PDB file of N, CA and C in Angstrom:
ATOM      1  N   THR X 236     104.319 138.609 101.450  1.00 72.00           N
ATOM      2  CA  THR X 236     104.271 137.748  99.930  1.00 72.00           C
ATOM      3  C   THR X 236     104.520 136.903 100.826  1.00 72.00           C
ATOM      4  N   ILE X 237     103.936 135.639  99.981  1.00 82.00           N
ATOM      5  CA  ILE X 237     103.727 134.024 100.040  1.00 82.00           C
ATOM      6  C   ILE X 237     104.378 133.913  99.034  1.00 82.00           C
ATOM      7  N   LEU X 238     105.093 132.829  99.088  1.00 91.00           N
ATOM      8  CA  LEU X 238     106.575 132.690  97.735  1.00 91.00           C
ATOM      9  C   LEU X 238     105.847 131.205  97.760  1.00 91.00           C
ATOM     10  N   THR X 239     105.174 131.048  96.462  1.00 94.00           N
ATOM     11  CA  THR X 239     104.598 129.573  95.975  1.00 94.00           C
ATOM     12  C   THR X 239     105.035 128.983  95.071  1.00 94.00           C
ATOM     13  N   MET X 240     105.667 127.664  95.003  1.00 94.00           N
ATOM     14  CA  MET X 240     106.396 127.038  94.086  1.00 94.00           C
ATOM     15  C   MET X 240     104.927 125.790  93.581  1.00 94.00           C
ATOM     16  N   GLU X 241     105.279 125.520  92.818  1.00 95.00           N
ATOM     17  CA  GLU X 241     104.996 123.746  91.750  1.00 95.00           C
ATOM     18  C   GLU X 241     106.110 123.279  91.403  1.00 95.00           C
ATOM     19  N   LEU X 242     106.138 121.789  92.165  1.00 95.00           N
ATOM     20  CA  LEU X 242     107.232 120.786  92.087  1.00 95.00           C
ATOM     21  C   LEU X 242     106.236 119.645  90.824  1.00 95.00           C
ATOM     22  N   ASN X 243     107.207 118.938  90.366  1.00 96.00           N
ATOM     23  CA  ASN X 243     107.120 117.786  89.476  1.00 96.00           C
ATOM     24  C   ASN X 243     107.508 116.230  89.844  1.00 96.00           C
ATOM     25  N   VAL X 244     107.318 116.036  90.956  1.00 97.00           N
ATOM     26  CA  VAL X 244     108.753 115.068  91.876  1.00 97.00           C
ATOM     27  C   VAL X 244     107.741 113.955  92.249  1.00 97.00           C
ATOM     28  N   LYS X 245     108.157 112.620  92.843  1.00 97.00           N
ATOM     29  CA  LYS X 245     108.031 111.326  92.882  1.00 97.00           C
ATOM     30  C   LYS X 245     107.758 111.328  94.246  1.00 97.00           C
ATOM     31  N   ILE X 246     107.194 110.643  95.383  1.00 97.00           N
ATOM     32  CA  ILE X 246     107.109 110.368  96.392  1.00 97.00           C
ATOM     33  C   ILE X 246     108.047 109.054  96.829  1.00 97.00           C
ATOM     34  N   HIS X 247     109.080 109.561  98.130  1.00 98.00           N
ATOM     35  CA  HIS X 247     109.866 108.256  98.268  1.00 98.00           C
ATOM     36  C   HIS X 247     109.687 107.996  99.633  1.00 98.00           C
ATOM     37  N   SER X 248     109.409 108.837 101.076  1.00 97.00           N
ATOM     38  CA  SER X 248     107.952 108.170 101.873  1.00 97.00           C
ATOM     39  C   SER X 248     107.484 108.903 102.489  1.00 97.00           C
ATOM     40  N   ILE X 249     106.630 108.778 102.927  1.00 97.00           N
ATOM     41  CA  ILE X 249     105.393 108.987 103.619  1.00 97.00           C
ATOM     42  C   ILE X 249     105.030 108.914 104.989  1.00 97.00           C
ATOM     43  N   SER X 250     105.082 110.012 106.037  1.00 96.00           N
ATOM     44  CA  SER X 250     105.081 110.124 107.602  1.00 96.00           C
ATOM     45  C   SER X 250     103.712 109.569 108.329  1.00 96.00           C
ATOM     46  N   LYS X 251     103.615 109.024 108.867  1.00 95.00           N
ATOM     47  CA  LYS X 251     102.536 109.708 109.632  1.00 95.00           C
ATOM     48  C   LYS X 251     102.010 110.787 110.008  1.00 95.00           C
ATOM     49  N   THR X 252     100.885 111.143 110.801  1.00 94.00           N
ATOM     50  CA  THR X 252     100.352 112.652 111.310  1.00 94.00           C
ATOM     51  C   THR X 252     101.035 112.151 112.194  1.00 94.00           C
ATOM     52  N   GLN X 253     101.544 113.378 112.818  1.00 95.00           N
ATOM     53  CA  GLN X 253     101.630 114.109 114.359  1.00 95.00           C
ATOM     54  C   GLN X 253     101.113 114.996 114.551  1.00 95.00           C
ATOM     55  N   ASN X 254     100.382 114.504 115.618  1.00 94.00           N
ATOM     56  CA  ASN X 254      99.551 115.598 116.650  1.00 94.00           C
ATOM     57  C   ASN X 254     100.380 116.622 117.379  1.00 94.00           C
ATOM     58  N   VAL X 255     100.989 117.860 117.164  1.00 90.00           N
ATOM     59  CA  VAL X 255     101.433 118.639 117.838  1.00 90.00           C
ATOM     60  C   VAL X 255     101.109 119.076 119.237  1.00 90.00           C
ATOM     61  N   SER X 256     100.304 119.375 118.663  1.00 92.00           N
ATOM     62  CA  SER X 256      98.789 120.649 120.008  1.00 92.00           C
ATOM     63  C   SER X 256      97.489 120.199 119.636  1.00 92.00           C
ATOM     64  N   ASP X 257      96.471 120.264 120.470  1.00 91.00           N
ATOM     65  CA  ASP X 257      95.260 120.476 120.414  1.00 91.00           C
ATOM     66  C   ASP X 257      94.446 120.535 119.032  1.00 91.00           C
ATOM     67  N   THR X 258      95.445 121.896 118.537  1.00 92.00           N
ATOM     68  CA  THR X 258      94.595 122.372 117.584  1.00 92.00           C
ATOM     69  C   THR X 258      95.696 122.406 116.061  1.00 92.00           C
ATOM     70  N   PHE X 259      96.981 121.575 116.633  1.00 94.00           N
ATOM     71  CA  PHE X 259      97.204 121.683 115.366  1.00 94.00           C
ATOM     72  C   PHE X 259      97.903 120.175 114.710  1.00 94.00           C
ATOM     73  N   SER X 260      98.091 119.616 114.038  1.00 96.00           N
ATOM     74  CA  SER X 260      98.795 118.431 113.098  1.00 96.00           C
ATOM     75  C   SER X 260      99.732 118.674 111.976  1.00 96.00           C
ATOM     76  N   LYS X 261     100.615 117.768 112.026  1.00 96.00           N
ATOM     77  CA  LYS X 261     101.036 117.835 110.529  1.00 96.00           C
ATOM     78  C   LYS X 261     101.629 116.428 110.059  1.00 96.00           C
ATOM     79  N   ARG X 262     101.680 116.379 108.483  1.00 97.00           N
ATOM     80  CA  ARG X 262     102.289 115.049 108.452  1.00 97.00           C
ATOM     81  C   ARG X 262     103.019 115.699 107.310  1.00 97.00           C
ATOM     82  N   GLU X 263     104.619 114.649 107.395  1.00 97.00           N
ATOM     83  CA  GLU X 263     105.572 114.928 106.622  1.00 97.00           C
ATOM     84  C   GLU X 263     106.075 114.092 105.604  1.00 97.00           C
ATOM     85  N   PHE X 264     106.452 113.680 104.305  1.00 98.00           N
ATOM     86  CA  PHE X 264     106.709 113.629 103.577  1.00 98.00           C
ATOM     87  C   PHE X 264     107.838 113.415 102.131  1.00 98.00           C
ATOM     88  N   VAL X 265     108.738 112.769 102.208  1.00 98.00           N
ATOM     89  CA  VAL X 265     109.753 113.066 101.249  1.00 98.00           C
ATOM     90  C   VAL X 265     109.676 113.106  99.843  1.00 98.00           C
ATOM     91  N   VAL X 266     110.037 113.721  99.031  1.00 98.00           N
ATOM     92  CA  VAL X 266     110.200 113.506  97.588  1.00 98.00           C
ATOM     93  C   VAL X 266     111.530 113.443  97.304  1.00 98.00           C
ATOM     94  N   GLU X 267     111.571 112.934  95.796  1.00 97.00           N
ATOM     95  CA  GLU X 267     112.780 113.173  95.047  1.00 97.00           C
ATOM     96  C   GLU X 267     111.906 113.948  93.937  1.00 97.00           C
ATOM     97  N   THR X 268     113.744 114.201  92.896  1.00 95.00           N
ATOM     98  CA  THR X 268     113.202 115.153  92.122  1.00 95.00           C
ATOM     99  C   THR X 268     113.727 114.275  90.906  1.00 95.00           C
ATOM    100  N   LYS X 269     113.521 114.528  89.694  1.00 89.00           N
ATOM    101  CA  LYS X 269     113.709 113.554  88.568  1.00 89.00           C
ATOM    102  C   LYS X 269     115.005 114.245  87.745  1.00 89.00           C
ATOM    103  N   GLU X 270     115.711 114.838  88.472  1.00 90.00           N
ATOM    104  CA  GLU X 270     116.868 114.813  87.798  1.00 90.00           C
ATOM    105  C   GLU X 270     118.162 113.494  88.172  1.00 90.00           C
ATOM    106  N   GLU X 271     119.087 114.293  87.189  1.00 93.00           N
ATOM    107  CA  GLU X 271     120.349 113.514  87.151  1.00 93.00           C
ATOM    108  C   GLU X 271     120.977 113.189  88.759  1.00 93.00           C
ATOM    109  N   TYR X 272     121.037 114.047  89.118  1.00 95.00           N
ATOM    110  CA  TYR X 272     121.265 113.893  90.610  1.00 95.00           C
ATOM    111  C   TYR X 272     120.446 114.737  90.992  1.00 95.00           C
ATOM    112  N   LYS X 273     119.261 113.292  91.734  1.00 95.00           N
ATOM    113  CA  LYS X 273     118.540 113.683  92.762  1.00 95.00           C
ATOM    114  C   LYS X 273     118.797 114.304  93.748  1.00 95.00           C
ATOM    115  N   GLN X 274     117.554 115.552  93.683  1.00 96.00           N
ATOM    116  CA  GLN X 274     117.523 116.293  95.619  1.00 96.00           C
ATOM    117  C   GLN X 274     116.124 115.900  96.252  1.00 96.00           C
ATOM    118  N   TYR X 275     116.601 115.348  97.336  1.00 97.00           N
ATOM    119  CA  TYR X 275     115.498 114.781  98.299  1.00 97.00           C
ATOM    120  C   TYR X 275     115.132 116.777  99.581  1.00 97.00           C
ATOM    121  N   LEU X 276     113.645 116.245  99.304  1.00 97.00           N
ATOM    122  CA  LEU X 276     113.094 117.545  99.915  1.00 97.00           C
ATOM    123  C   LEU X 276     112.319 117.232 101.568  1.00 97.00           C
ATOM    124  N   LEU X 277     112.373 117.345 102.192  1.00 97.00           N
ATOM    125  CA  LEU X 277     110.794 117.632 103.112  1.00 97.00           C
ATOM    126  C   LEU X 277     109.998 118.383 103.069  1.00 97.00           C
ATOM    127  N   LEU X 278     109.140 117.948 102.688  1.00 98.00           N
ATOM    128  CA  LEU X 278     107.582 118.605 102.816  1.00 98.00           C
ATOM    129  C   LEU X 278     106.821 118.391 103.567  1.00 98.00           C
ATOM    130  N   GLN X 279     106.077 119.128 104.552  1.00 97.00           N
ATOM    131  CA  GLN X 279     104.882 119.349 105.082  1.00 97.00           C
ATOM    132  C   GLN X 279     103.411 119.560 104.875  1.00 97.00           C
ATOM    133  N   VAL X 280     102.583 119.506 105.232  1.00 97.00           N
ATOM    134  CA  VAL X 280     100.884 119.554 105.157  1.00 97.00           C
ATOM    135  C   VAL X 280     100.545 119.195 106.511  1.00 97.00           C
ATOM    136  N   THR X 281      99.888 120.661 107.119  1.00 95.00           N
ATOM    137  CA  THR X 281      99.128 121.076 108.253  1.00 95.00           C
ATOM    138  C   THR X 281      97.626 120.691 108.818  1.00 95.00           C
ATOM    139  N   LYS X 282      97.178 120.320 109.466  1.00 95.00           N
ATOM    140  CA  LYS X 282      95.635 120.650 109.993  1.00 95.00           C
ATOM    141  C   LYS X 282      95.178 119.736 109.149  1.00 95.00           C
ATOM    142  N   ASP X 283      93.831 120.353 108.425  1.00 94.00           N
ATOM    143  CA  ASP X 283      92.769 118.996 107.512  1.00 94.00           C
ATOM    144  C   ASP X 283      93.709 119.298 106.527  1.00 94.00           C
ATOM    145  N   LYS X 284      94.628 119.760 105.944  1.00 94.00           N
ATOM    146  CA  LYS X 284      95.670 118.991 104.219  1.00 94.00           C
ATOM    147  C   LYS X 284      96.010 117.617 104.754  1.00 94.00           C
ATOM    148  N   CYS X 285      96.542 117.409 105.881  1.00 95.00           N
ATOM    149  CA  CYS X 285      97.063 115.858 106.241  1.00 95.00           C
ATOM    150  C   CYS X 285      96.653 114.735 105.325  1.00 95.00           C
ATOM    151  N   VAL X 286      94.728 114.813 105.359  1.00 94.00           N
ATOM    152  CA  VAL X 286      94.123 113.841 104.487  1.00 94.00           C
ATOM    153  C   VAL X 286      95.063 113.668 102.972  1.00 94.00           C
ATOM    154  N   LEU X 287      95.459 114.575 102.574  1.00 94.00           N
ATOM    155  CA  LEU X 287      95.996 114.474 101.287  1.00 94.00           C
ATOM    156  C   LEU X 287      96.651 113.743 100.699  1.00 94.00           C
ATOM    157  N   LEU X 288      97.641 112.975 101.588  1.00 95.00           N
ATOM    158  CA  LEU X 288      98.497 112.263 101.967  1.00 95.00           C
ATOM    159  C   LEU X 288      97.630 110.567 100.998  1.00 95.00           C
ATOM    160  N   ASP X 289      96.476 110.304 102.071  1.00 95.00           N
ATOM    161  CA  ASP X 289      96.108 109.041 102.207  1.00 95.00           C
ATOM    162  C   ASP X 289      95.762 108.801 100.882  1.00 95.00           C
ATOM    163  N   SER X 290      95.571 109.689  99.294  1.00 93.00           N
ATOM    164  CA  SER X 290      94.930 108.992  98.331  1.00 93.00           C
ATOM    165  C   SER X 290      96.166 108.676  97.148  1.00 93.00           C
ATOM    166  N   HIS X 291      97.588 109.038  98.207  1.00 96.00           N
ATOM    167  CA  HIS X 291      98.847 108.881  97.234  1.00 96.00           C
ATOM    168  C   HIS X 291      99.786 107.331  98.175  1.00 96.00           C
ATOM    169  N   LYS X 292     100.749 106.829  97.212  1.00 95.00           N
ATOM    170  CA  LYS X 292     101.388 106.033  97.817  1.00 95.00           C
ATOM    171  C   LYS X 292     103.015 106.390  97.321  1.00 95.00           C
ATOM    172  N   VAL X 293     103.768 105.985  97.993  1.00 97.00           N
ATOM    173  CA  VAL X 293     105.620 105.942  97.693  1.00 97.00           C
ATOM    174  C   VAL X 293     105.630 105.188  96.559  1.00 97.00           C
ATOM    175  N   GLY X 294     106.469 106.129  95.611  1.00 96.00           N
ATOM    176  CA  GLY X 294     107.115 105.658  94.579  1.00 96.00           C
ATOM    177  C   GLY X 294     106.052 106.643  93.488  1.00 96.00           C
ATOM    178  N   GLN X 295     104.976 107.100  93.553  1.00 97.00           N
ATOM    179  CA  GLN X 295     104.093 107.602  92.540  1.00 97.00           C
ATOM    180  C   GLN X 295     104.638 109.207  92.105  1.00 97.00           C
ATOM    181  N   GLU X 296     104.667 109.135  91.166  1.00 97.00           N
ATOM    182  CA  GLU X 296     104.682 110.622  90.204  1.00 97.00           C
ATOM    183  C   GLU X 296     103.595 111.571  90.770  1.00 97.00           C
ATOM    184  N   VAL X 297     104.029 112.652  91.801  1.00 97.00           N
ATOM    185  CA  VAL X 297     103.165 114.213  91.860  1.00 97.00           C
ATOM    186  C   VAL X 297     103.820 115.261  91.393  1.00 97.00           C
ATOM    187  N   LYS X 298     102.306 116.252  91.381  1.00 97.00           N
ATOM    188  CA  LYS X 298     103.093 117.043  91.142  1.00 97.00           C
ATOM    189  C   LYS X 298     102.130 118.221  92.384  1.00 97.00           C
ATOM    190  N   VAL X 299     102.898 118.673  93.203  1.00 97.00           N
ATOM    191  CA  VAL X 299     102.686 119.448  94.403  1.00 97.00           C
ATOM    192  C   VAL X 299     103.235 121.115  94.540  1.00 97.00           C
ATOM    193  N   SER X 300     102.050 121.278  94.775  1.00 97.00           N
ATOM    194  CA  SER X 300     101.842 122.839  95.241  1.00 97.00           C
ATOM    195  C   SER X 300     102.197 123.242  96.622  1.00 97.00           C
ATOM    196  N   LEU X 301     103.549 124.386  96.662  1.00 96.00           N
ATOM    197  CA  LEU X 301     103.699 124.768  97.971  1.00 96.00           C
ATOM    198  C   LEU X 301     103.512 126.138  97.829  1.00 96.00           C
ATOM    199  N   ASN X 302     103.800 126.785  99.408  1.00 96.00           N
ATOM    200  CA  ASN X 302     104.220 128.085  99.965  1.00 96.00           C
ATOM    201  C   ASN X 302     105.897 127.464 100.917  1.00 96.00           C
ATOM    202  N   LEU X 303     106.417 127.987 100.664  1.00 95.00           N
ATOM    203  CA  LEU X 303     108.234 128.261 100.862  1.00 95.00           C
ATOM    204  C   LEU X 303     107.688 129.275 102.669  1.00 95.00           C
ATOM    205  N   ARG X 304     108.029 129.069 103.519  1.00 94.00           N
ATOM    206  CA  ARG X 304     107.612 129.159 104.937  1.00 94.00           C
ATOM    207  C   ARG X 304     109.373 129.555 105.227  1.00 94.00           C
ATOM    208  N   GLY X 305     109.435 130.420 106.495  1.00 94.00           N
ATOM    209  CA  GLY X 305     110.458 130.635 107.379  1.00 94.00           C
ATOM    210  C   GLY X 305     110.101 131.574 108.018  1.00 94.00           C
ATOM    211  N   ARG X 306     111.126 131.075 109.403  1.00 94.00           N
ATOM    212  CA  ARG X 306     110.888 131.818 110.726  1.00 94.00           C
ATOM    213  C   ARG X 306     112.144 132.283 111.357  1.00 94.00           C
ATOM    214  N   LEU X 307     112.462 133.191 112.037  1.00 97.00           N
ATOM    215  CA  LEU X 307     113.495 133.653 112.969  1.00 97.00           C
ATOM    216  C   LEU X 307     113.399 132.897 114.496  1.00 97.00           C
ATOM    217  N   TRP X 308     114.060 132.322 115.025  1.00 96.00           N
ATOM    218  CA  TRP X 308     114.360 132.136 116.782  1.00 96.00           C
ATOM    219  C   TRP X 308     114.970 132.468 117.430  1.00 96.00           C
ATOM    220  N   THR X 309     115.197 132.898 118.286  1.00 97.00           N
ATOM    221  CA  THR X 309     116.548 133.236 119.167  1.00 97.00           C
ATOM    222  C   THR X 309     116.626 131.897 120.374  1.00 97.00           C
ATOM    223  N   ASN X 310     117.368 131.469 120.746  1.00 95.00           N
ATOM    224  CA  ASN X 310     117.847 130.303 121.261  1.00 95.00           C
ATOM    225  C   ASN X 310     118.263 130.890 122.487  1.00 95.00           C
ATOM    226  N   PRO X 311     118.092 130.479 123.862  1.00 95.00           N
ATOM    227  CA  PRO X 311     118.599 130.988 124.953  1.00 95.00           C
ATOM    228  C   PRO X 311     119.425 131.052 125.443  1.00 95.00           C
ATOM    229  N   GLU X 312     120.365 131.552 124.320  1.00 96.00           N
ATOM    230  CA  GLU X 312     121.706 131.942 124.878  1.00 96.00           C
ATOM    231  C   GLU X 312     122.022 133.168 123.274  1.00 96.00           C
ATOM    232  N   GLY X 313     120.790 133.786 123.349  1.00 96.00           N
ATOM    233  CA  GLY X 313     120.742 134.822 122.329  1.00 96.00           C
ATOM    234  C   GLY X 313     121.024 134.467 121.063  1.00 96.00           C
ATOM    235  N   VAL X 314     121.213 133.540 120.272  1.00 97.00           N
ATOM    236  CA  VAL X 314     121.579 133.191 119.351  1.00 97.00           C
ATOM    237  C   VAL X 314     120.374 132.469 118.160  1.00 97.00           C
ATOM    238  N   GLU X 315     120.594 133.855 117.085  1.00 97.00           N
ATOM    239  CA  GLU X 315     119.149 133.927 116.180  1.00 97.00           C
ATOM    240  C   GLU X 315     119.298 132.397 115.061  1.00 97.00           C
ATOM    241  N   LYS X 316     118.224 132.055 115.564  1.00 96.00           N
ATOM    242  CA  LYS X 316     117.975 130.663 113.872  1.00 96.00           C
ATOM    243  C   LYS X 316     117.379 130.866 113.151  1.00 96.00           C
ATOM    244  N   CYS X 317     117.278 131.022 111.657  1.00 97.00           N
ATOM    245  CA  CYS X 317     116.349 130.696 110.588  1.00 97.00           C
ATOM    246  C   CYS X 317     116.013 129.376 110.372  1.00 97.00           C
ATOM    247  N   PHE X 318     114.437 128.941 110.820  1.00 94.00           N
ATOM    248  CA  PHE X 318     114.508 127.608 109.613  1.00 94.00           C
ATOM    249  C   PHE X 318     113.190 127.717 108.563  1.00 94.00           C
ATOM    250  N   ASN X 319     113.364 127.120 107.842  1.00 95.00           N
ATOM    251  CA  ASN X 319     112.502 127.121 106.576  1.00 95.00           C
ATOM    252  C   ASN X 319     111.380 125.802 106.707  1.00 95.00           C
ATOM    253  N   THR X 320     110.435 126.175 106.011  1.00 94.00           N
ATOM    254  CA  THR X 320     109.249 124.853 105.446  1.00 94.00           C
ATOM    255  C   THR X 320     108.579 124.845 104.344  1.00 94.00           C
ATOM    256  N   LEU X 321     108.436 123.985 103.589  1.00 96.00           N
ATOM    257  CA  LEU X 321     108.212 123.760 102.487  1.00 96.00           C
ATOM    258  C   LEU X 321     106.565 123.070 103.118  1.00 96.00           C
ATOM    259  N   GLU X 322     105.291 124.119 102.856  1.00 96.00           N
ATOM    260  CA  GLU X 322     104.704 123.851 103.208  1.00 96.00           C
ATOM    261  C   GLU X 322     103.501 123.691 101.778  1.00 96.00           C
ATOM    262  N   CYS X 323     103.253 122.457 101.780  1.00 97.00           N
ATOM    263  CA  CYS X 323     102.390 122.081 100.541  1.00 97.00           C
ATOM    264  C   CYS X 323     100.817 122.024 100.993  1.00 97.00           C
ATOM    265  N   TRP X 324     100.381 122.751 100.104  1.00 96.00           N
ATOM    266  CA  TRP X 324      98.664 122.739  99.981  1.00 96.00           C
ATOM    267  C   TRP X 324      97.774 121.613  99.212  1.00 96.00           C
ATOM    268  N   LYS X 325      98.645 121.424  98.064  1.00 96.00           N
ATOM    269  CA  LYS X 325      97.957 120.645  96.856  1.00 96.00           C
ATOM    270  C   LYS X 325      98.444 119.676  96.610  1.00 96.00           C
ATOM    271  N   ILE X 326      98.134 118.203  96.043  1.00 97.00           N
ATOM    272  CA  ILE X 326      98.898 117.145  95.978  1.00 97.00           C
ATOM    273  C   ILE X 326      98.063 116.845  94.680  1.00 97.00           C
ATOM    274  N   ASN X 327      98.385 116.326  93.538  1.00 95.00           N
ATOM    275  CA  ASN X 327      97.959 115.798  92.222  1.00 95.00           C
ATOM    276  C   ASN X 327      98.569 115.392  91.391  1.00 95.00           C
ATOM    277  N   ALA X 328      98.165 113.699  91.392  1.00 95.00           N
ATOM    278  CA  ALA X 328      98.992 112.945  90.935  1.00 95.00           C
ATOM    279  C   ALA X 328      99.217 112.506  89.351  1.00 95.00           C
ATOM    280  N   VAL X 329     100.219 112.373  88.897  1.00 91.00           N
ATOM    281  CA  VAL X 329     100.553 113.088  87.251  1.00 91.00           C
ATOM    282  C   VAL X 329     100.277 112.278  85.955  1.00 91.00           C
ATOM    283  N   GLU X 330      99.257 112.913  85.504  1.00 80.00           N
ATOM    284  CA  GLU X 330      98.588 111.981  84.365  1.00 80.00           C
ATOM    285  C   GLU X 330      99.428 110.997  83.661  1.00 80.00           C
ATOM    286  N   GLY X 331      99.003 109.630  83.310  1.00 68.00           N
ATOM    287  CA  GLY X 331     100.305 108.427  83.124  1.00 68.00           C
ATOM    288  C   GLY X 331     101.445 108.365  83.221  1.00 68.00           C
ATOM    289  N   SER X 332     101.255 108.568  84.618  1.00 59.00           N
ATOM    290  CA  SER X 332     102.858 108.199  85.307  1.00 59.00           C
ATOM    291  C   SER X 332     102.473 106.723  86.552  1.00 59.00           C
ATOM    292  N   GLN X 333     103.259 105.732  85.777  1.00 54.00           N
ATOM    293  CA  GLN X 333     103.332 104.783  86.483  1.00 54.00           C
ATOM    294  C   GLN X 333     103.380 104.357  87.707  1.00 54.00           C
ATOM    295  N   GLU X 334     103.047 103.954  89.027  1.00 51.00           N
ATOM    296  CA  GLU X 334     103.109 103.744  90.583  1.00 51.00           C
ATOM    297  C   GLU X 334     104.216 102.632  90.714  1.00 51.00           C
ATOM    298  N   HIS X 335     104.862 102.915  91.346  1.00 49.00           N
ATOM    299  CA  HIS X 335     105.957 101.921  91.864  1.00 49.00           C
ATOM    300  C   HIS X 335     106.462 102.238  93.475  1.00 49.00           C
ATOM    301  N   PRO X 336     105.122 101.233  93.448  1.00 48.00           N
ATOM    302  CA  PRO X 336     104.529 101.245  95.495  1.00 48.00           C
ATOM    303  C   PRO X 336     106.268 100.525  96.199  1.00 48.00           C
ATOM    304  N   GLU X 337     106.598 101.063  96.868  1.00 48.00           N
ATOM    305  CA  GLU X 337     107.540 100.145  97.328  1.00 48.00           C
ATOM    306  C   GLU X 337     107.557 100.129  99.024  1.00 48.00           C
ATOM    307  N   ASP X 338     108.548  99.491  99.862  1.00 47.00           N
ATOM    308  CA  ASP X 338     108.222  99.655 100.695  1.00 47.00           C
ATOM    309  C   ASP X 338     108.069 100.341 101.900  1.00 47.00           C
ATOM    310  N   ASP X 339     107.416 101.119 102.307  1.00 44.00           N
ATOM    311  CA  ASP X 339     107.440 102.486 103.085  1.00 44.00           C
ATOM    312  C   ASP X 339     107.215 102.041 104.883  1.00 44.00           C
ATOM    313  N   PRO X 340     108.785 102.493 105.275  1.00 44.00           N
ATOM    314  CA  PRO X 340     108.639 101.890 106.768  1.00 44.00           C
ATOM    315  C   PRO X 340     107.949 103.050 107.667  1.00 44.00           C
ATOM    316  N   PHE X 341     107.150 103.803 106.973  1.00 45.00           N
ATOM    317  CA  PHE X 341     106.896 105.144 107.903  1.00 45.00           C
ATOM    318  C   PHE X 341     105.311 104.082 107.684  1.00 45.00           C
ATOM    319  N   SER X 342     104.883 103.643 106.887  1.00 42.00           N
ATOM    320  CA  SER X 342     103.474 103.188 106.701  1.00 42.00           C
ATOM    321  C   SER X 342     102.932 102.676 107.840  1.00 42.00           C
TER     322      SER X 342
END
């Protein structure tokens, strides 16, 4: 079962694409929620989806579609750890939203 979510958020920062291996690349970005006590979430796009962020800017309101992924890993000492990833696969600008581009230290 794949857990899928849609969020209406504002882009806080966008990083450059990282080439992890010859066949895998990822690009991370941070979004902020619009509630009174904002939440900041690290999302990522991978492989051919890295270009999705090219048409968006810091400060822009977007609707993101993502899958919640998780995996287990056992370290050399035998301790099991769980890692979660918010894997974004679609990003759309929110109609009628105001863009407020800010200086992005990752651009």
